[in-house]
Amino acid sequence: MDIKQSVCSYCSVGCNLNFYVENNEIKRVEPTSDYPVNNGFCCIKGLNLDKQQTKHEPHKKPLLRNEKGEMGEIPWDKAFKTFATRMKEIQERYGKESVAFLSTGQITTEEVALLGFVGRIHMGINGDGNTRLCMATSIVAHKQSFGFDAPPYTLKDLELSDTIIFIGANPVIAHPIAWDRVKGNKDAKVITIDPRKSETVLNSDIWIDIKPKSDIVLLYTLANVLIENEWIDKDYIKNYSEGFDGFKNHVKKYTLENVEEQTGISIKRVLELAEMIHKGKRVSFWWTMGVNQGFQAVRTAQAIINLAVITGNIGREGTGANSLTGQSNAMGSRMYSNTTTLYAGRDYNNENHREYVANILDIEEDKIPTKPTIPYDEIIKRIKSGEIKALWVVGTNPADSWVNNKEFKEVVKNLEFFVVQDLYSDTDSAKLCDLCLPSVSSLKKEGFLINTERRLSAVVPILSKEEGELTDYEIFLGIGRALGVGKALDKWKTPKHAFEIIKQFSSGMPCDITGVDYDMLVNSTGVQWPFREGDKLEDNERRLYEDNRFFTESGKIRFVYEDVVDYPEIPRPEFPYILNSGRGTVGQWHTQTRTREIPTVEDITFLSSHVFMNSELARDLNIKDNEKVLITSSNGESANFIAKISDSVKKNQLFAPMHYFNTNILTPYVFDTYSKEPSYKYVTVNIQRI
Ligand SMILES: Nc1nc2c(c(=O)[nH]1)N[C@H]1C(S)=C(S)[C@@H](COP(=O)(O)OP(=O)(O)OC[C@H]3O[C@@H](n4cnc5c(=O)[nH]c(N)nc54)[C@H](O)[C@@H]3O)O[C@H]1N2
Ligand SMILES: Nc1nc2c(c(=O)[nH]1)N[C@H]1C(S)=C(S)[C@@H](COP(=O)(O)OP(=O)(O)OC[C@H]3O[C@@H](n4cnc5c(=O)[nH]c(N)nc54)[C@H](O)[C@@H]3O)O[C@H]1N2
Ligand code: SF4
Ligand SMILES: [Mo]
């Protein structure tokens, strides 16, 4: 029996798994014992990775909609030709930008890079990803504050910290194997800031039960208290940051007198929290979607960064302002998808950067776009207005996951050509398309993913492909050839070729990986970036900023802040409650196209959309456990749910797991100003018995 090691393609923890394979069949899956990320553990999703494309078989051949509106199988060469002919026709008729793509953090880095080449450069189209729904806020916050989009920590910091503060993060469910390290760190005080008594709250020492979306007020108030008490690291601030005086002035407005009314946290508790931060020797702050998916999200993330800076909790063991990523290759997509930045975090509007990339690609510099893509919401808007006529969706399921998702289903009717490339042809998005391109899963791919601590890990083909099956990489190549990319594609022949190009893109950038060799990643312990040519793999758990040099022009961290603005909508008689949403269980992944294949998950999770409501509210409204309710949203839509009575939510709040279509019927068309990330976690609603 062969034993092959590969990385899990679900979440950003990036556990490695050993697959026991005989006659092209997986007999057993085991977590890799000497991989530094998971040390012999994994969660239910990783353990069942072999179930992909088994119960729900993919179509091996592409599907094309005929004149009668029915989907029929076609051979690959016809699919590529159809793609190329239709897209070119549309671009000729309506202009280059009448086509767009939406992609993902769930394919390999080589694949996102090739899509970026074919889509953004050759076709000249806009293209954004599901990372916009997820990490866009952290990206902007990092760039503005640190000068580059780089999560600075190593997961080991969770073990080394004496004060761990989670803000809008539920790692017990969402990053379960990273949580193991918190559990193992018996000396740390664990504090969780969440409006909901989440699974992480239940396992923490302290719950800061904040009012939804008031984190920014709490964080500014904490900064004010720390500064006024001189509980700050003056040397650190002076030597390594810029703009402190402005920040100090700014937070003066956020006084203790107002804090309870605005955040729900009493003066006493704010003071206690400030004191814990002050007394901690190694304080780490970890944030995820409860921060990123908000209205003033970027500034909230930066308020966390600012707290870490003023207390000198940056760049040392067990410290940091740390944003956890979500999907297995969110980081690969951020660095190499060629969407919001040019490859490897380079600037579209920098002529030298364009020239550098063009040279590597062996193309004319004027082929490279001079500006980043338009964002996701703008793509949807332009489909609605008729400016965008063709859409290519890869590895994401916007018919479920996009805000106000019923609208997505409506707007795609405006498209003249809609392509979906997915593992399955029966996702809610694929059901609507004209051309469906089926890809094999990570089990049959090669390449690399980058996890939440910037660790590159090899995707190793566990099974060989059957006749007619293609990887996303091969699909992009087929499309590129049909579009007539020509000679420039020679550089991209295989994922290994792409890896060499990616290395060159990274050269001299903070995410430099010129020292990594393709084969060196296989059966390895992974490599964290940066890893420059000549670097030695001595310490395999490395953090950024240990030298306190940042990627800004001055080399110092910038304080970025802004007055708190009122939320666009507050609870009112027609919509008295706030609906929150997020991950429901460890076993469920997003829109469930993949985890529906895991029998144990299907057995133990609810099959229909449900909403958690407080027992007092249920009593007031005469709603019983498991009764059907109708939720009406201020976005103009309504949807049915099953009520689950639970005091994990406060009386005026509701929580709906995101894994069901109905949840995003209700979410608002509200975005952060700077990141354009949707504010999924706050919408005012009403609820009634049916
Ligand atoms: N099992 C499982 N694991 C996953 C995923 C999955 O689908 N299933 N998805 C992966 C992906 S892509 C991502 S991005 C991550 C997401 O990981 P997380 O961000 O940890 O997960 P969420 O449940 O979306 O949100 C976290 C918490 O934010 C809280 N929250 C809501 N509003 C506020 C607020 O105003 N302030 C504060 N402080 N908290 C608030 C919610 O109550 C929730 O408990 O998970 C990854 N891991
Ligand atoms: N209400 C609410 N909505 C949310 C969120 C929330 O917290 N609340 N969270 C948001 C966040 S953080 C995220 S990341 C998004 C996720 O939203 P989506 O990206 O829409 O969710 P997935 O179900 O992961 O969709 C991925 C699709 O890609 C397919 N796929 C998987 N692997 C491959 C592959 O290798 N190749 C190809 N071609 N296809 C593949 C899967 O079958 C699936 O159909 O949802 C967002 N939506
Ligand atoms: S924690 Fe994440 S990476 Fe690890 S096995 Fe579970 S889903 Fe996969
Ligand atoms: Mo995400």
mmCIF file with all atom_site columns, N, CA, C and O in Angstrom, residues 153-165 178 180-190 280-286 313 315-320 322 453 539 541-543 546:
data_model
loop_
_atom_site.group_PDB
_atom_site.id
_atom_site.type_symbol
_atom_site.label_atom_id
_atom_site.label_alt_id
_atom_site.label_comp_id
_atom_site.label_asym_id
_atom_site.label_entity_id
_atom_site.label_seq_id
_atom_site.pdbx_PDB_ins_code
_atom_site.Cartn_x
_atom_site.Cartn_y
_atom_site.Cartn_z
_atom_site.occupancy
_atom_site.B_iso_or_equiv
_atom_site.pdbx_formal_charge
_atom_site.auth_seq_id
_atom_site.auth_comp_id
_atom_site.auth_asym_id
_atom_site.auth_atom_id
_atom_site.pdbx_PDB_model_num
ATOM 1   N N  . TYR A 1 153 ? 1.972   36.198 12.156 1.00 0.00 ? 153 TYR A N  1
ATOM 2   C CA . TYR A 1 153 ? 2.230   35.232 13.239 1.00 0.00 ? 153 TYR A CA 1
ATOM 3   C C  . TYR A 1 153 ? 2.627   33.858 12.725 1.00 0.00 ? 153 TYR A C  1
ATOM 4   O O  . TYR A 1 153 ? 2.588   33.558 11.531 1.00 0.00 ? 153 TYR A O  1
ATOM 5   N N  . THR A 1 154 ? 2.985   33.014 13.684 1.00 0.00 ? 154 THR A N  1
ATOM 6   C CA . THR A 1 154 ? 3.083   31.594 13.429 1.00 0.00 ? 154 THR A CA 1
ATOM 7   C C  . THR A 1 154 ? 2.108   30.958 14.419 1.00 0.00 ? 154 THR A C  1
ATOM 8   O O  . THR A 1 154 ? 1.881   31.503 15.509 1.00 0.00 ? 154 THR A O  1
ATOM 9   N N  . LEU A 1 155 ? 1.484   29.844 14.074 1.00 0.00 ? 155 LEU A N  1
ATOM 10  C CA . LEU A 1 155 ? 0.437   29.293 14.957 1.00 0.00 ? 155 LEU A CA 1
ATOM 11  C C  . LEU A 1 155 ? 0.971   28.965 16.347 1.00 0.00 ? 155 LEU A C  1
ATOM 12  O O  . LEU A 1 155 ? 0.227   28.943 17.322 1.00 0.00 ? 155 LEU A O  1
ATOM 13  N N  . LYS A 1 156 ? 2.274   28.722 16.432 1.00 0.00 ? 156 LYS A N  1
ATOM 14  C CA . LYS A 1 156 ? 2.876   28.424 17.730 1.00 0.00 ? 156 LYS A CA 1
ATOM 15  C C  . LYS A 1 156 ? 2.674   29.576 18.726 1.00 0.00 ? 156 LYS A C  1
ATOM 16  O O  . LYS A 1 156 ? 2.692   29.364 19.945 1.00 0.00 ? 156 LYS A O  1
ATOM 17  N N  . ASP A 1 157 ? 2.449   30.787 18.191 1.00 0.00 ? 157 ASP A N  1
ATOM 18  C CA . ASP A 1 157 ? 2.212   31.914 19.083 1.00 0.00 ? 157 ASP A CA 1
ATOM 19  C C  . ASP A 1 157 ? 1.017   31.676 20.010 1.00 0.00 ? 157 ASP A C  1
ATOM 20  O O  . ASP A 1 157 ? 0.949   32.241 21.099 1.00 0.00 ? 157 ASP A O  1
ATOM 21  N N  . LEU A 1 158 ? 0.087   30.842 19.563 1.00 0.00 ? 158 LEU A N  1
ATOM 22  C CA . LEU A 1 158 ? -1.053  30.506 20.428 1.00 0.00 ? 158 LEU A CA 1
ATOM 23  C C  . LEU A 1 158 ? -0.595  29.737 21.671 1.00 0.00 ? 158 LEU A C  1
ATOM 24  O O  . LEU A 1 158 ? -1.227  29.781 22.719 1.00 0.00 ? 158 LEU A O  1
ATOM 25  N N  . GLU A 1 159 ? 0.516   29.019 21.526 1.00 0.00 ? 159 GLU A N  1
ATOM 26  C CA . GLU A 1 159 ? 1.039   28.253 22.665 1.00 0.00 ? 159 GLU A CA 1
ATOM 27  C C  . GLU A 1 159 ? 1.888   29.124 23.572 1.00 0.00 ? 159 GLU A C  1
ATOM 28  O O  . GLU A 1 159 ? 2.062   28.827 24.750 1.00 0.00 ? 159 GLU A O  1
ATOM 29  N N  . LEU A 1 160 ? 2.458   30.193 22.992 1.00 0.00 ? 160 LEU A N  1
ATOM 30  C CA . LEU A 1 160 ? 3.442   30.986 23.728 1.00 0.00 ? 160 LEU A CA 1
ATOM 31  C C  . LEU A 1 160 ? 2.843   32.219 24.403 1.00 0.00 ? 160 LEU A C  1
ATOM 32  O O  . LEU A 1 160 ? 3.506   32.910 25.157 1.00 0.00 ? 160 LEU A O  1
ATOM 33  N N  . SER A 1 161 ? 1.591   32.478 24.108 1.00 0.00 ? 161 SER A N  1
ATOM 34  C CA . SER A 1 161 ? 0.948   33.690 24.585 1.00 0.00 ? 161 SER A CA 1
ATOM 35  C C  . SER A 1 161 ? 0.472   33.510 26.026 1.00 0.00 ? 161 SER A C  1
ATOM 36  O O  . SER A 1 161 ? 0.054   32.416 26.399 1.00 0.00 ? 161 SER A O  1
ATOM 37  N N  . ASP A 1 162 ? 0.499   34.581 26.837 1.00 0.00 ? 162 ASP A N  1
ATOM 38  C CA . ASP A 1 162 ? -0.102  34.440 28.171 1.00 0.00 ? 162 ASP A CA 1
ATOM 39  C C  . ASP A 1 162 ? -1.486  35.084 28.255 1.00 0.00 ? 162 ASP A C  1
ATOM 40  O O  . ASP A 1 162 ? -2.228  34.860 29.197 1.00 0.00 ? 162 ASP A O  1
ATOM 41  N N  . THR A 1 163 ? -1.816  35.896 27.248 1.00 0.00 ? 163 THR A N  1
ATOM 42  C CA . THR A 1 163 ? -3.146  36.502 27.197 1.00 0.00 ? 163 THR A CA 1
ATOM 43  C C  . THR A 1 163 ? -3.612  36.435 25.744 1.00 0.00 ? 163 THR A C  1
ATOM 44  O O  . THR A 1 163 ? -3.014  37.059 24.864 1.00 0.00 ? 163 THR A O  1
ATOM 45  N N  . ILE A 1 164 ? -4.632  35.623 25.516 1.00 0.00 ? 164 ILE A N  1
ATOM 46  C CA . ILE A 1 164 ? -5.099  35.410 24.136 1.00 0.00 ? 164 ILE A CA 1
ATOM 47  C C  . ILE A 1 164 ? -6.478  36.050 24.006 1.00 0.00 ? 164 ILE A C  1
ATOM 48  O O  . ILE A 1 164 ? -7.392  35.694 24.753 1.00 0.00 ? 164 ILE A O  1
ATOM 49  N N  . ILE A 1 165 ? -6.594  36.983 23.074 1.00 0.00 ? 165 ILE A N  1
ATOM 50  C CA . ILE A 1 165 ? -7.874  37.679 22.915 1.00 0.00 ? 165 ILE A CA 1
ATOM 51  C C  . ILE A 1 165 ? -8.440  37.407 21.525 1.00 0.00 ? 165 ILE A C  1
ATOM 52  O O  . ILE A 1 165 ? -7.835  37.778 20.516 1.00 0.00 ? 165 ILE A O  1
ATOM 53  N N  . ALA A 1 178 ? -6.217  24.524 15.155 1.00 0.00 ? 178 ALA A N  1
ATOM 54  C CA . ALA A 1 178 ? -5.469  25.638 15.757 1.00 0.00 ? 178 ALA A CA 1
ATOM 55  C C  . ALA A 1 178 ? -5.921  25.806 17.212 1.00 0.00 ? 178 ALA A C  1
ATOM 56  O O  . ALA A 1 178 ? -5.130  26.147 18.090 1.00 0.00 ? 178 ALA A O  1
ATOM 57  N N  . ASP A 1 180 ? -6.641  23.559 19.271 1.00 0.00 ? 180 ASP A N  1
ATOM 58  C CA . ASP A 1 180 ? -5.932  22.593 20.126 1.00 0.00 ? 180 ASP A CA 1
ATOM 59  C C  . ASP A 1 180 ? -4.756  23.231 20.853 1.00 0.00 ? 180 ASP A C  1
ATOM 60  O O  . ASP A 1 180 ? -4.427  22.871 21.976 1.00 0.00 ? 180 ASP A O  1
ATOM 61  N N  . ARG A 1 181 ? -4.114  24.178 20.183 1.00 0.00 ? 181 ARG A N  1
ATOM 62  C CA . ARG A 1 181 ? -2.944  24.815 20.802 1.00 0.00 ? 181 ARG A CA 1
ATOM 63  C C  . ARG A 1 181 ? -3.360  25.714 21.956 1.00 0.00 ? 181 ARG A C  1
ATOM 64  O O  . ARG A 1 181 ? -2.628  25.859 22.934 1.00 0.00 ? 181 ARG A O  1
ATOM 65  N N  . VAL A 1 182 ? -4.525  26.337 21.809 1.00 0.00 ? 182 VAL A N  1
ATOM 66  C CA . VAL A 1 182 ? -5.030  27.181 22.900 1.00 0.00 ? 182 VAL A CA 1
ATOM 67  C C  . VAL A 1 182 ? -5.362  26.288 24.092 1.00 0.00 ? 182 VAL A C  1
ATOM 68  O O  . VAL A 1 182 ? -5.019  26.582 25.238 1.00 0.00 ? 182 VAL A O  1
ATOM 69  N N  . LYS A 1 183 ? -6.001  25.169 23.770 1.00 0.00 ? 183 LYS A N  1
ATOM 70  C CA . LYS A 1 183 ? -6.385  24.215 24.822 1.00 0.00 ? 183 LYS A CA 1
ATOM 71  C C  . LYS A 1 183 ? -5.139  23.712 25.563 1.00 0.00 ? 183 LYS A C  1
ATOM 72  O O  . LYS A 1 183 ? -5.143  23.540 26.777 1.00 0.00 ? 183 LYS A O  1
ATOM 73  N N  . GLY A 1 184 ? -4.071  23.511 24.814 1.00 0.00 ? 184 GLY A N  1
ATOM 74  C CA . GLY A 1 184 ? -2.837  23.004 25.408 1.00 0.00 ? 184 GLY A CA 1
ATOM 75  C C  . GLY A 1 184 ? -2.075  24.064 26.204 1.00 0.00 ? 184 GLY A C  1
ATOM 76  O O  . GLY A 1 184 ? -1.194  23.732 27.003 1.00 0.00 ? 184 GLY A O  1
ATOM 77  N N  . ASN A 1 185 ? -2.409  25.329 25.985 1.00 0.00 ? 185 ASN A N  1
ATOM 78  C CA . ASN A 1 185 ? -1.697  26.419 26.663 1.00 0.00 ? 185 ASN A CA 1
ATOM 79  C C  . ASN A 1 185 ? -2.397  26.710 27.988 1.00 0.00 ? 185 ASN A C  1
ATOM 80  O O  . ASN A 1 185 ? -3.246  27.582 28.090 1.00 0.00 ? 185 ASN A O  1
ATOM 81  N N  . LYS A 1 186 ? -2.018  25.956 29.010 1.00 0.00 ? 186 LYS A N  1
ATOM 82  C CA . LYS A 1 186 ? -2.742  26.025 30.291 1.00 0.00 ? 186 LYS A CA 1
ATOM 83  C C  . LYS A 1 186 ? -2.487  27.333 31.036 1.00 0.00 ? 186 LYS A C  1
ATOM 84  O O  . LYS A 1 186 ? -3.247  27.696 31.925 1.00 0.00 ? 186 LYS A O  1
ATOM 85  N N  . ASP A 1 187 ? -1.390  28.030 30.690 1.00 0.00 ? 187 ASP A N  1
ATOM 86  C CA . ASP A 1 187 ? -1.049  29.239 31.446 1.00 0.00 ? 187 ASP A CA 1
ATOM 87  C C  . ASP A 1 187 ? -1.768  30.483 30.943 1.00 0.00 ? 187 ASP A C  1
ATOM 88  O O  . ASP A 1 187 ? -1.748  31.523 31.590 1.00 0.00 ? 187 ASP A O  1
ATOM 89  N N  . ALA A 1 188 ? -2.364  30.373 29.765 1.00 0.00 ? 188 ALA A N  1
ATOM 90  C CA . ALA A 1 188 ? -2.909  31.589 29.158 1.00 0.00 ? 188 ALA A CA 1
ATOM 91  C C  . ALA A 1 188 ? -4.301  31.910 29.674 1.00 0.00 ? 188 ALA A C  1
ATOM 92  O O  . ALA A 1 188 ? -5.104  31.014 29.955 1.00 0.00 ? 188 ALA A O  1
ATOM 93  N N  . LYS A 1 189 ? -4.567  33.198 29.767 1.00 0.00 ? 189 LYS A N  1
ATOM 94  C CA . LYS A 1 189 ? -5.931  33.659 30.002 1.00 0.00 ? 189 LYS A CA 1
ATOM 95  C C  . LYS A 1 189 ? -6.554  33.833 28.613 1.00 0.00 ? 189 LYS A C  1
ATOM 96  O O  . LYS A 1 189 ? -5.961  34.479 27.746 1.00 0.00 ? 189 LYS A O  1
ATOM 97  N N  . VAL A 1 190 ? -7.722  33.225 28.399 1.00 0.00 ? 190 VAL A N  1
ATOM 98  C CA . VAL A 1 190 ? -8.354  33.322 27.081 1.00 0.00 ? 190 VAL A CA 1
ATOM 99  C C  . VAL A 1 190 ? -9.617  34.175 27.183 1.00 0.00 ? 190 VAL A C  1
ATOM 100 O O  . VAL A 1 190 ? -10.512 33.893 27.980 1.00 0.00 ? 190 VAL A O  1
ATOM 101 N N  . GLY A 1 280 ? -0.320  41.512 30.872 1.00 0.00 ? 280 GLY A N  1
ATOM 102 C CA . GLY A 1 280 ? 0.165   40.396 30.059 1.00 0.00 ? 280 GLY A CA 1
ATOM 103 C C  . GLY A 1 280 ? 1.574   40.672 29.541 1.00 0.00 ? 280 GLY A C  1
ATOM 104 O O  . GLY A 1 280 ? 1.882   41.789 29.139 1.00 0.00 ? 280 GLY A O  1
ATOM 105 N N  . LYS A 1 281 ? 2.404   39.640 29.562 1.00 0.00 ? 281 LYS A N  1
ATOM 106 C CA . LYS A 1 281 ? 3.766   39.830 29.027 1.00 0.00 ? 281 LYS A CA 1
ATOM 107 C C  . LYS A 1 281 ? 3.774   39.513 27.532 1.00 0.00 ? 281 LYS A C  1
ATOM 108 O O  . LYS A 1 281 ? 4.567   40.051 26.777 1.00 0.00 ? 281 LYS A O  1
ATOM 109 N N  . ARG A 1 282 ? 2.900   38.602 27.153 1.00 0.00 ? 282 ARG A N  1
ATOM 110 C CA . ARG A 1 282 ? 2.828   38.223 25.738 1.00 0.00 ? 282 ARG A CA 1
ATOM 111 C C  . ARG A 1 282 ? 1.345   38.157 25.363 1.00 0.00 ? 282 ARG A C  1
ATOM 112 O O  . ARG A 1 282 ? 0.690   37.129 25.549 1.00 0.00 ? 282 ARG A O  1
ATOM 113 N N  . VAL A 1 283 ? 0.848   39.294 24.891 1.00 0.00 ? 283 VAL A N  1
ATOM 114 C CA . VAL A 1 283 ? -0.588  39.392 24.579 1.00 0.00 ? 283 VAL A CA 1
ATOM 115 C C  . VAL A 1 283 ? -0.771  39.223 23.073 1.00 0.00 ? 283 VAL A C  1
ATOM 116 O O  . VAL A 1 283 ? -0.087  39.880 22.285 1.00 0.00 ? 283 VAL A O  1
ATOM 117 N N  . SER A 1 284 ? -1.669  38.324 22.688 1.00 0.00 ? 284 SER A N  1
ATOM 118 C CA . SER A 1 284 ? -1.946  38.181 21.255 1.00 0.00 ? 284 SER A CA 1
ATOM 119 C C  . SER A 1 284 ? -3.425  38.422 20.990 1.00 0.00 ? 284 SER A C  1
ATOM 120 O O  . SER A 1 284 ? -4.283  38.026 21.767 1.00 0.00 ? 284 SER A O  1
ATOM 121 N N  . PHE A 1 285 ? -3.692  39.116 19.892 1.00 0.00 ? 285 PHE A N  1
ATOM 122 C CA . PHE A 1 285 ? -5.065  39.437 19.476 1.00 0.00 ? 285 PHE A CA 1
ATOM 123 C C  . PHE A 1 285 ? -5.336  38.671 18.187 1.00 0.00 ? 285 PHE A C  1
ATOM 124 O O  . PHE A 1 285 ? -4.534  38.737 17.253 1.00 0.00 ? 285 PHE A O  1
ATOM 125 N N  . TRP A 1 286 ? -6.449  37.975 18.124 1.00 0.00 ? 286 TRP A N  1
ATOM 126 C CA . TRP A 1 286 ? -6.776  37.171 16.927 1.00 0.00 ? 286 TRP A CA 1
ATOM 127 C C  . TRP A 1 286 ? -8.161  37.555 16.456 1.00 0.00 ? 286 TRP A C  1
ATOM 128 O O  . TRP A 1 286 ? -9.114  37.501 17.228 1.00 0.00 ? 286 TRP A O  1
ATOM 129 N N  . ASN A 1 313 ? 3.083   44.751 21.677 1.00 0.00 ? 313 ASN A N  1
ATOM 130 C CA . ASN A 1 313 ? 2.823   43.324 21.450 1.00 0.00 ? 313 ASN A CA 1
ATOM 131 C C  . ASN A 1 313 ? 2.883   42.972 19.963 1.00 0.00 ? 313 ASN A C  1
ATOM 132 O O  . ASN A 1 313 ? 1.908   42.490 19.379 1.00 0.00 ? 313 ASN A O  1
ATOM 133 N N  . GLY A 1 315 ? 5.658   41.275 16.927 1.00 0.00 ? 315 GLY A N  1
ATOM 134 C CA . GLY A 1 315 ? 6.960   40.733 16.527 1.00 0.00 ? 315 GLY A CA 1
ATOM 135 C C  . GLY A 1 315 ? 7.668   39.872 17.563 1.00 0.00 ? 315 GLY A C  1
ATOM 136 O O  . GLY A 1 315 ? 8.756   39.383 17.311 1.00 0.00 ? 315 GLY A O  1
ATOM 137 N N  . ARG A 1 316 ? 7.049   39.716 18.727 1.00 0.00 ? 316 ARG A N  1
ATOM 138 C CA . ARG A 1 316 ? 7.668   38.853 19.749 1.00 0.00 ? 316 ARG A CA 1
ATOM 139 C C  . ARG A 1 316 ? 6.873   37.562 19.875 1.00 0.00 ? 316 ARG A C  1
ATOM 140 O O  . ARG A 1 316 ? 5.691   37.500 19.522 1.00 0.00 ? 316 ARG A O  1
ATOM 141 N N  . GLU A 1 317 ? 7.494   36.551 20.466 1.00 0.00 ? 317 GLU A N  1
ATOM 142 C CA . GLU A 1 317 ? 6.810   35.266 20.707 1.00 0.00 ? 317 GLU A CA 1
ATOM 143 C C  . GLU A 1 317 ? 5.500   35.491 21.446 1.00 0.00 ? 317 GLU A C  1
ATOM 144 O O  . GLU A 1 317 ? 5.446   36.219 22.437 1.00 0.00 ? 317 GLU A O  1
ATOM 145 N N  . GLY A 1 318 ? 4.450   34.843 20.970 1.00 0.00 ? 318 GLY A N  1
ATOM 146 C CA . GLY A 1 318 ? 3.181   34.871 21.698 1.00 0.00 ? 318 GLY A CA 1
ATOM 147 C C  . GLY A 1 318 ? 2.424   36.175 21.632 1.00 0.00 ? 318 GLY A C  1
ATOM 148 O O  . GLY A 1 318 ? 1.509   36.400 22.417 1.00 0.00 ? 318 GLY A O  1
ATOM 149 N N  . THR A 1 319 ? 2.802   37.062 20.702 1.00 0.00 ? 319 THR A N  1
ATOM 150 C CA . THR A 1 319 ? 2.106   38.358 20.613 1.00 0.00 ? 319 THR A CA 1
ATOM 151 C C  . THR A 1 319 ? 1.462   38.504 19.232 1.00 0.00 ? 319 THR A C  1
ATOM 152 O O  . THR A 1 319 ? 1.394   37.544 18.479 1.00 0.00 ? 319 THR A O  1
ATOM 153 N N  . GLY A 1 320 ? 1.059   39.708 18.926 1.00 0.00 ? 320 GLY A N  1
ATOM 154 C CA . GLY A 1 320 ? 0.648   40.015 17.561 1.00 0.00 ? 320 GLY A CA 1
ATOM 155 C C  . GLY A 1 320 ? -0.797  40.444 17.408 1.00 0.00 ? 320 GLY A C  1
ATOM 156 O O  . GLY A 1 320 ? -1.661  40.098 18.214 1.00 0.00 ? 320 GLY A O  1
ATOM 157 N N  . ASN A 1 322 ? -3.339  39.542 14.933 1.00 0.00 ? 322 ASN A N  1
ATOM 158 C CA . ASN A 1 322 ? -3.286  38.400 14.032 1.00 0.00 ? 322 ASN A CA 1
ATOM 159 C C  . ASN A 1 322 ? -4.641  38.092 13.398 1.00 0.00 ? 322 ASN A C  1
ATOM 160 O O  . ASN A 1 322 ? -5.589  37.777 14.098 1.00 0.00 ? 322 ASN A O  1
ATOM 161 N N  . GLU A 1 453 ? -0.700  30.834 8.477  1.00 0.00 ? 453 GLU A N  1
ATOM 162 C CA . GLU A 1 453 ? 0.579   31.348 9.009  1.00 0.00 ? 453 GLU A CA 1
ATOM 163 C C  . GLU A 1 453 ? 1.618   31.421 7.891  1.00 0.00 ? 453 GLU A C  1
ATOM 164 O O  . GLU A 1 453 ? 2.795   31.267 8.141  1.00 0.00 ? 453 GLU A O  1
ATOM 165 N N  . ASP A 1 539 ? 14.577  27.142 11.535 1.00 0.00 ? 539 ASP A N  1
ATOM 166 C CA . ASP A 1 539 ? 13.430  27.344 12.406 1.00 0.00 ? 539 ASP A CA 1
ATOM 167 C C  . ASP A 1 539 ? 12.187  27.243 11.541 1.00 0.00 ? 539 ASP A C  1
ATOM 168 O O  . ASP A 1 539 ? 11.984  28.065 10.657 1.00 0.00 ? 539 ASP A O  1
ATOM 169 N N  . GLU A 1 541 ? 9.030   27.486 12.470 1.00 0.00 ? 541 GLU A N  1
ATOM 170 C CA . GLU A 1 541 ? 7.844   28.203 12.930 1.00 0.00 ? 541 GLU A CA 1
ATOM 171 C C  . GLU A 1 541 ? 8.248   29.655 13.143 1.00 0.00 ? 541 GLU A C  1
ATOM 172 O O  . GLU A 1 541 ? 8.697   30.042 14.214 1.00 0.00 ? 541 GLU A O  1
ATOM 173 N N  . ARG A 1 542 ? 8.086   30.431 12.080 1.00 0.00 ? 542 ARG A N  1
ATOM 174 C CA . ARG A 1 542 ? 8.661   31.771 12.076 1.00 0.00 ? 542 ARG A CA 1
ATOM 175 C C  . ARG A 1 542 ? 7.600   32.853 11.997 1.00 0.00 ? 542 ARG A C  1
ATOM 176 O O  . ARG A 1 542 ? 6.578   32.685 11.349 1.00 0.00 ? 542 ARG A O  1
ATOM 177 N N  . ARG A 1 543 ? 7.850   33.973 12.671 1.00 0.00 ? 543 ARG A N  1
ATOM 178 C CA . ARG A 1 543 ? 6.907   35.097 12.596 1.00 0.00 ? 543 ARG A CA 1
ATOM 179 C C  . ARG A 1 543 ? 7.590   36.273 11.896 1.00 0.00 ? 543 ARG A C  1
ATOM 180 O O  . ARG A 1 543 ? 8.831   36.316 11.800 1.00 0.00 ? 543 ARG A O  1
ATOM 181 N N  . GLU A 1 546 ? 10.018  40.397 13.628 1.00 0.00 ? 546 GLU A N  1
ATOM 182 C CA . GLU A 1 546 ? 10.884  40.225 14.797 1.00 0.00 ? 546 GLU A CA 1
ATOM 183 C C  . GLU A 1 546 ? 11.959  41.311 14.812 1.00 0.00 ? 546 GLU A C  1
ATOM 184 O O  . GLU A 1 546 ? 12.468  41.682 15.858 1.00 0.00 ? 546 GLU A O  1
#
